Coordinates of N, CA and C in Angstrom, one line a residue:
X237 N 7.5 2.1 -9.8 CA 7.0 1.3 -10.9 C 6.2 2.2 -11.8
X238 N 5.9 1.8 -12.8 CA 4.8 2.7 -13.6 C 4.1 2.7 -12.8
X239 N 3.1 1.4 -12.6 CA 1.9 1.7 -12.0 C 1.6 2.9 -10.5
X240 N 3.1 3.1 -10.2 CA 2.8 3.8 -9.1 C 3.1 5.5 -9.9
X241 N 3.5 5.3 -10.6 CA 3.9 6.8 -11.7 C 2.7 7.4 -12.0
X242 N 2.0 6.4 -12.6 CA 0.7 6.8 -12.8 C -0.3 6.9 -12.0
X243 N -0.1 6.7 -10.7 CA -0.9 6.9 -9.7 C -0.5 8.2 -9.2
X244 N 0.6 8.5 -9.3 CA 1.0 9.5 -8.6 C 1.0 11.1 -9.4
X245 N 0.8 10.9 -10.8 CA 0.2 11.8 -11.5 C -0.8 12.1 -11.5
X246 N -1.9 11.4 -11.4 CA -2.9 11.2 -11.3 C -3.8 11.9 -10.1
X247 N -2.7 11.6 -9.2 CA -3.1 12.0 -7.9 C -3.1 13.7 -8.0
X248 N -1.9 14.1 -8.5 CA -1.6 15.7 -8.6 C -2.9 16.5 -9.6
X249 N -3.0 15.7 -10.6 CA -3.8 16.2 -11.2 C -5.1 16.5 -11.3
X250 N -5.4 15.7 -10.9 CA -6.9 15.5 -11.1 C -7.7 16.8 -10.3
X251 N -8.6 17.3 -10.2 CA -9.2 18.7 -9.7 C -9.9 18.2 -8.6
X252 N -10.6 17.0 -8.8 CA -11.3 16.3 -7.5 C -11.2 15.2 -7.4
X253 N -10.2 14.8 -6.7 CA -9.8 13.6 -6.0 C -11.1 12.4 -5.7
X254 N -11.4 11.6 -6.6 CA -12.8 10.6 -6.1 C -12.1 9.6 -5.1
X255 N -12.1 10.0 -3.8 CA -11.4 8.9 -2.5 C -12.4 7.4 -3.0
X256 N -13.9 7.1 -2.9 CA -14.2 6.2 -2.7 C -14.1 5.1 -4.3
X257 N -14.0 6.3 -5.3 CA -13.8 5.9 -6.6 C -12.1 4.9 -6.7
X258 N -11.6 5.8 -6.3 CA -10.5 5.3 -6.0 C -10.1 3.9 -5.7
X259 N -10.6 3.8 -4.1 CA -11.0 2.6 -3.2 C -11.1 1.6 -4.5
X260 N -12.7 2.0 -5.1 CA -13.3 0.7 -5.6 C -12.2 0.2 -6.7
X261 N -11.5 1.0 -7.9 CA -10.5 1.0 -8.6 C -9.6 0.2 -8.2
X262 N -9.4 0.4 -6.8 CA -8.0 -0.6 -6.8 C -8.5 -1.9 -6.0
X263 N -9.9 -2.0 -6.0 CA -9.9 -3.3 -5.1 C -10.0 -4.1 -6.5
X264 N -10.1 -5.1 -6.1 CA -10.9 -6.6 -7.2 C -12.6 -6.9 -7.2
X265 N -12.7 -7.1 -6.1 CA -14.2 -7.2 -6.0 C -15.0 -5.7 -6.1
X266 N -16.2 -5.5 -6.2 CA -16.9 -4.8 -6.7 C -17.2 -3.9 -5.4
X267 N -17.0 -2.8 -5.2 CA -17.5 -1.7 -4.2 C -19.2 -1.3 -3.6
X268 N -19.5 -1.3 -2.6 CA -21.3 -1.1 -3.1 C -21.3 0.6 -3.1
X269 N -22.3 1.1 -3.7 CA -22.0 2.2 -3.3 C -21.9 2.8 -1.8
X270 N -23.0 2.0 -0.9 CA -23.0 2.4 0.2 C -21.5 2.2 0.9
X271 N -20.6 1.7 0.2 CA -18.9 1.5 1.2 C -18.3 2.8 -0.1
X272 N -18.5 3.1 -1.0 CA -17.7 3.9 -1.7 C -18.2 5.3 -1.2
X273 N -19.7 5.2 -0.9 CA -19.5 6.7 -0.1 C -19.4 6.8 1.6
X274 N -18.9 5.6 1.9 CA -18.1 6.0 3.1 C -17.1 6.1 3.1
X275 N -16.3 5.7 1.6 CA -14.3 6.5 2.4 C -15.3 7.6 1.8
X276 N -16.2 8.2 1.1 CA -15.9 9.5 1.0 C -16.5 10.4 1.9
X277 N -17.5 9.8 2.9 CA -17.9 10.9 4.3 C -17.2 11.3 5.0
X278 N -15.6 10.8 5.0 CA -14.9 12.0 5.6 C -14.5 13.5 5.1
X279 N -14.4 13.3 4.0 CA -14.2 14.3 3.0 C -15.2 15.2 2.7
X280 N -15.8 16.3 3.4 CA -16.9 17.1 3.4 C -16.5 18.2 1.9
X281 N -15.6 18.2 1.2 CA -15.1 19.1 0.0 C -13.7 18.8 -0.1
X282 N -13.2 19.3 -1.0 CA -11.6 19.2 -1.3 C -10.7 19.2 -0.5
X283 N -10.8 20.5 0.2 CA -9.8 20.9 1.0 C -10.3 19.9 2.0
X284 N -10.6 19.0 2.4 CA -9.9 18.3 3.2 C -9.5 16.8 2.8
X285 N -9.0 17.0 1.3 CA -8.5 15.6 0.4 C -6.8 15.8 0.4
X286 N -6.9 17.6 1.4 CA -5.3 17.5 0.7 C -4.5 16.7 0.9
X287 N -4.7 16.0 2.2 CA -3.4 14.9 3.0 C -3.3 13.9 1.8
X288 N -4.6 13.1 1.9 CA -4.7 11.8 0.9 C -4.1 12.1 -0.8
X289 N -4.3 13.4 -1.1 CA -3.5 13.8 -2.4 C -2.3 14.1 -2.3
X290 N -1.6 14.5 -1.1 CA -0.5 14.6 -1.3 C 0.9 13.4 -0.3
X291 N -0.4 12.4 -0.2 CA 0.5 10.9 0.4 C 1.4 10.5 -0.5
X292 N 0.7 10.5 -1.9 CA 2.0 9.4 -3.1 C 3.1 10.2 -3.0
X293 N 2.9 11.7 -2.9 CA 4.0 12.8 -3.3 C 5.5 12.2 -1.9
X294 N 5.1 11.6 -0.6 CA 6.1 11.0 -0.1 C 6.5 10.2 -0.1
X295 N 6.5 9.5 -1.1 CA 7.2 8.3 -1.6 C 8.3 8.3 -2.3
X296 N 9.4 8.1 -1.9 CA 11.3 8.3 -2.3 C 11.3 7.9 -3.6
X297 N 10.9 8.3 -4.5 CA 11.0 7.7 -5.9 C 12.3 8.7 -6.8
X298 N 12.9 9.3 -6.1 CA 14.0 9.9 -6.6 C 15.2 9.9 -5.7
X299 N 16.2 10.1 -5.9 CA 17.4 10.1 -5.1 C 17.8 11.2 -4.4
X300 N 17.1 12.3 -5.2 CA 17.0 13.3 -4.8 C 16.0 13.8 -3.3
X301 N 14.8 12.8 -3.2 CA 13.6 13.2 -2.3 C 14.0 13.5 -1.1
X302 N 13.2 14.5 -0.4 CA 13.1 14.4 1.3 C 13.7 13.4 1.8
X303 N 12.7 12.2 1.9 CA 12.5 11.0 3.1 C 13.7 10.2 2.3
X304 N 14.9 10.0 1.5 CA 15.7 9.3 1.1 C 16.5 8.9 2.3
X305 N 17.2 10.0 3.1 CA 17.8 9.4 4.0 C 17.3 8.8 5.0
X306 N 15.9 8.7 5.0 CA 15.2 8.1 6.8 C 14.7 6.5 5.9
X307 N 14.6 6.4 4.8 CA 13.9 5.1 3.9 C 15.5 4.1 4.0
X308 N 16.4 4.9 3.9 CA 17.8 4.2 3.8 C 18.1 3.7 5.5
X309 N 18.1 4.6 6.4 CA 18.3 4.1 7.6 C 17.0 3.0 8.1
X310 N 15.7 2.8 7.8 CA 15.0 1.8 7.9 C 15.1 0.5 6.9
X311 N 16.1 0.5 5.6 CA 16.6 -0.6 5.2 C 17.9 -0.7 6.0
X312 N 18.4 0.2 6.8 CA 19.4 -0.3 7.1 C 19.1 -1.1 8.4
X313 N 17.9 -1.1 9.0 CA 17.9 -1.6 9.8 C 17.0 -3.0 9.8
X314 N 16.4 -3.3 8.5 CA 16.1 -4.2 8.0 C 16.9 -5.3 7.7
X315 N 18.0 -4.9 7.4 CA 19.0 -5.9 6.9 C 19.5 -6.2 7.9
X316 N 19.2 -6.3 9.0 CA 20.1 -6.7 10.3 C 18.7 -7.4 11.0
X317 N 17.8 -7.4 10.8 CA 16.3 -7.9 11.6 C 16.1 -9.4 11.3
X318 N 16.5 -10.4 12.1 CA 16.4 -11.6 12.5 C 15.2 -12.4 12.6
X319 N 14.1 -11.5 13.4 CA 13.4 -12.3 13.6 C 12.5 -12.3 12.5
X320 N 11.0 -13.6 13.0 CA 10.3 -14.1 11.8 C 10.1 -12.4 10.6
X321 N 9.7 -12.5 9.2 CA 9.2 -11.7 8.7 C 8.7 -12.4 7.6
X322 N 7.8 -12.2 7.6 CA 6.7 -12.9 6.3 C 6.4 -11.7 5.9
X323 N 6.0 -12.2 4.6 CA 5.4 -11.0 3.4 C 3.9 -11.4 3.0
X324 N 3.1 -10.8 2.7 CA 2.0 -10.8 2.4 C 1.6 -9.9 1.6
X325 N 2.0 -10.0 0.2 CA 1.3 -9.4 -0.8 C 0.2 -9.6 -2.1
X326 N -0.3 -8.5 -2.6 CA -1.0 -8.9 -3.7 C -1.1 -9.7 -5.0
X327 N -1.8 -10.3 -5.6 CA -1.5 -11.3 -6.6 C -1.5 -9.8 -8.0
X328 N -2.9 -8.8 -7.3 CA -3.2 -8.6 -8.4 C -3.1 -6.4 -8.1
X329 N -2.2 -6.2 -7.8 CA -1.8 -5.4 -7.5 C -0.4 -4.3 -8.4
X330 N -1.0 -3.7 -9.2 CA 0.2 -2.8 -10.3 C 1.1 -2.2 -9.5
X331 N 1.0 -1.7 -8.5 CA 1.4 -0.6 -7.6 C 2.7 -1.4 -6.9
X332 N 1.8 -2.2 -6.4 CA 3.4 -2.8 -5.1 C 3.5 -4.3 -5.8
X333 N 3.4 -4.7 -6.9 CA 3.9 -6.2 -8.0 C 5.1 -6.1 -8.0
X334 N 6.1 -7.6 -7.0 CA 6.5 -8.2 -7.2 C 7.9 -7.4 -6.2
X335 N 7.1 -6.6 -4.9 CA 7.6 -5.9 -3.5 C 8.5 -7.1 -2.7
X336 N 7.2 -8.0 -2.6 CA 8.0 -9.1 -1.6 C 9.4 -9.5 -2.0
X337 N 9.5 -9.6 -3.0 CA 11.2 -10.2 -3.5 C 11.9 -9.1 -3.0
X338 N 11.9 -8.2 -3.0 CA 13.2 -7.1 -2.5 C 12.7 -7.5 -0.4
X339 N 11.9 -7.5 0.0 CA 12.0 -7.7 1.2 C 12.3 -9.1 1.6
X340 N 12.0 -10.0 0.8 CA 12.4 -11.7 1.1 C 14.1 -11.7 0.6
X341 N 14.3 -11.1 0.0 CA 16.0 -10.8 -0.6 C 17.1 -9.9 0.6
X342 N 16.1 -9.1 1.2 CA 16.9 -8.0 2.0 C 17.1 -8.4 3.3
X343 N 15.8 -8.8 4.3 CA 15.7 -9.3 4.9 C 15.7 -10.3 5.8
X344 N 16.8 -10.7 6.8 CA 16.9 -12.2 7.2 C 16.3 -13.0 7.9
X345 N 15.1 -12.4 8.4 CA 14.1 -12.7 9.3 C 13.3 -13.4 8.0
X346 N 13.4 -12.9 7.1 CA 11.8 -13.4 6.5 C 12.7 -15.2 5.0
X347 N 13.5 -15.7 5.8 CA 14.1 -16.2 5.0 C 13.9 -17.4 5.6
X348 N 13.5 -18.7 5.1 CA 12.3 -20.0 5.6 C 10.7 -19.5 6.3
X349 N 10.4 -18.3 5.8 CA 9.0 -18.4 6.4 C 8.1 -18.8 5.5
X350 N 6.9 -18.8 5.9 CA 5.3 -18.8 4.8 C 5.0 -18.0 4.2
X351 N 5.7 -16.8 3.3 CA 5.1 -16.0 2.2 C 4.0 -16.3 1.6
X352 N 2.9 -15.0 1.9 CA 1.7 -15.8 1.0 C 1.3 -14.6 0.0
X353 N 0.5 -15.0 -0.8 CA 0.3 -14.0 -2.4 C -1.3 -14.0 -1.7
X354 N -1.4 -12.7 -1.3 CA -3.3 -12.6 -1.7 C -3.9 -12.6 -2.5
X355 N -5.0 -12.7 -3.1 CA -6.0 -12.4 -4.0 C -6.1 -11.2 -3.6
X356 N -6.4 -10.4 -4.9 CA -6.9 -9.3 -4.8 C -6.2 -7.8 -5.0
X357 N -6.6 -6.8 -5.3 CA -5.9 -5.6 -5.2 C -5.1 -5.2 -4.7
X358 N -5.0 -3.8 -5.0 CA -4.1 -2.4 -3.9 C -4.9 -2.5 -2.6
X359 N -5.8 -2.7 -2.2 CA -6.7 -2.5 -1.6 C -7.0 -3.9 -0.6
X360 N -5.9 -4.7 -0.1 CA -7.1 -6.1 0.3 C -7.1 -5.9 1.7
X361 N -7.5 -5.4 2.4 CA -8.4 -4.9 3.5 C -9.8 -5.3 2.8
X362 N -10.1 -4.6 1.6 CA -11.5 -5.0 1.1 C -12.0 -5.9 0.2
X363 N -10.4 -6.7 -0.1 CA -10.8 -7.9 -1.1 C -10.2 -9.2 -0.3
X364 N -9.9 -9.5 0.6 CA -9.3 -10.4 1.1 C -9.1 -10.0 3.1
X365 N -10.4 -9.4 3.7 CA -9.8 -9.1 5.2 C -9.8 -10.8 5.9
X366 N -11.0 -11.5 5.4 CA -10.6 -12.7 6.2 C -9.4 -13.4 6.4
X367 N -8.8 -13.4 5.0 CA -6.9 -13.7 5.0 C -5.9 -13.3 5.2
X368 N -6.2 -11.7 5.3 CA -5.3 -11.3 6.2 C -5.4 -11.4 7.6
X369 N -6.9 -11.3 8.5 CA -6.7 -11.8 9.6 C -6.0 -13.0 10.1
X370 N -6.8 -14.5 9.3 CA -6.1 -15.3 9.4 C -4.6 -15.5 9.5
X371 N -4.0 -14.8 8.8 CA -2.3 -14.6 8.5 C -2.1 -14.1 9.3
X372 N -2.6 -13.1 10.2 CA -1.8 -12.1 11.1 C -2.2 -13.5 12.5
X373 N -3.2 -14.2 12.6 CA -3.3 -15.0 13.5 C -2.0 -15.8 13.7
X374 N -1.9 -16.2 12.3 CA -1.0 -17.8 12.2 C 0.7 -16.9 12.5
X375 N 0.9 -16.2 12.4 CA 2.4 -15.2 12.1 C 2.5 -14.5 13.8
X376 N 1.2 -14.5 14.1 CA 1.5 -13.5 15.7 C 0.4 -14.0 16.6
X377 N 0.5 -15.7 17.2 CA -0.5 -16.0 17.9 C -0.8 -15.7 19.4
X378 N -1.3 -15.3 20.1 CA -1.7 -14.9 21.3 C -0.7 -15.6 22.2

């Protein structure tokens, strides 16, 4: 998608990677500072932002890429997967907007389930954790 184009430029470029700036960017709700400088207490200086700067770079976005043929054999094994599969994505998310349809389309597992749209960001671990717990309860109960 664009929005992931532009993340992924972004990501290359930039000289110093803001992890917690980041975070707050892609949530919805507002970050405090005391949570934006904890994703960044792992990060004692650059060199050790390389992993997280160079995550988008593994993403198959060409036909050409590395991981094309291991992303092809994991749809290939998708399309044969039966059981339940619900989606649960963002309402308000540039990055992964409007994901679920290729997995509610590909997928046969996830075909009469409860698809739900979260509120919130790239990020809803911090804009939405109570509903995803909830969901992960109702989808995988004890």
């Amino acid at each position: 998608s664009e929005g992931f184009q532009r993340w992924l430029d972004f990501s290359q470029k930039i000289p110093e990677l803001p992890v917690g700036g980041i975070l707050k960017g892609g949530c919805v709700r507002d970050l405090s500072d005391a949570e934006r400088a904890a994703y960044d207490a792992p990060y004692p200086d650059e060199s050790y932002k390389e992993g997280a700067r160079q995550f988008p770079t593994l993403v198959p976005v060409t036909p050409e890429h590395a991981s094309v043929a291991e992303n092809r054999a994991a749809w290939a094994v998708l399309e044969k997967f039966e059981k339940p599969f619900v989606t649960a994505f963002s309402d308000a998310d540039p990055i992964t907007k409007g994901g679920e349809a290729v997995f509610q389309a590909r997928v046969p597992g996830a075909k009469g389930q409860g698809h739900v749209m979260l509120k919130g960001g790239h990020f809803l671990q911090e804009d939405c954790p109570e509903d995803i717990a909830a969901l992960i309860h109702r989808v995988a109960p004890r």
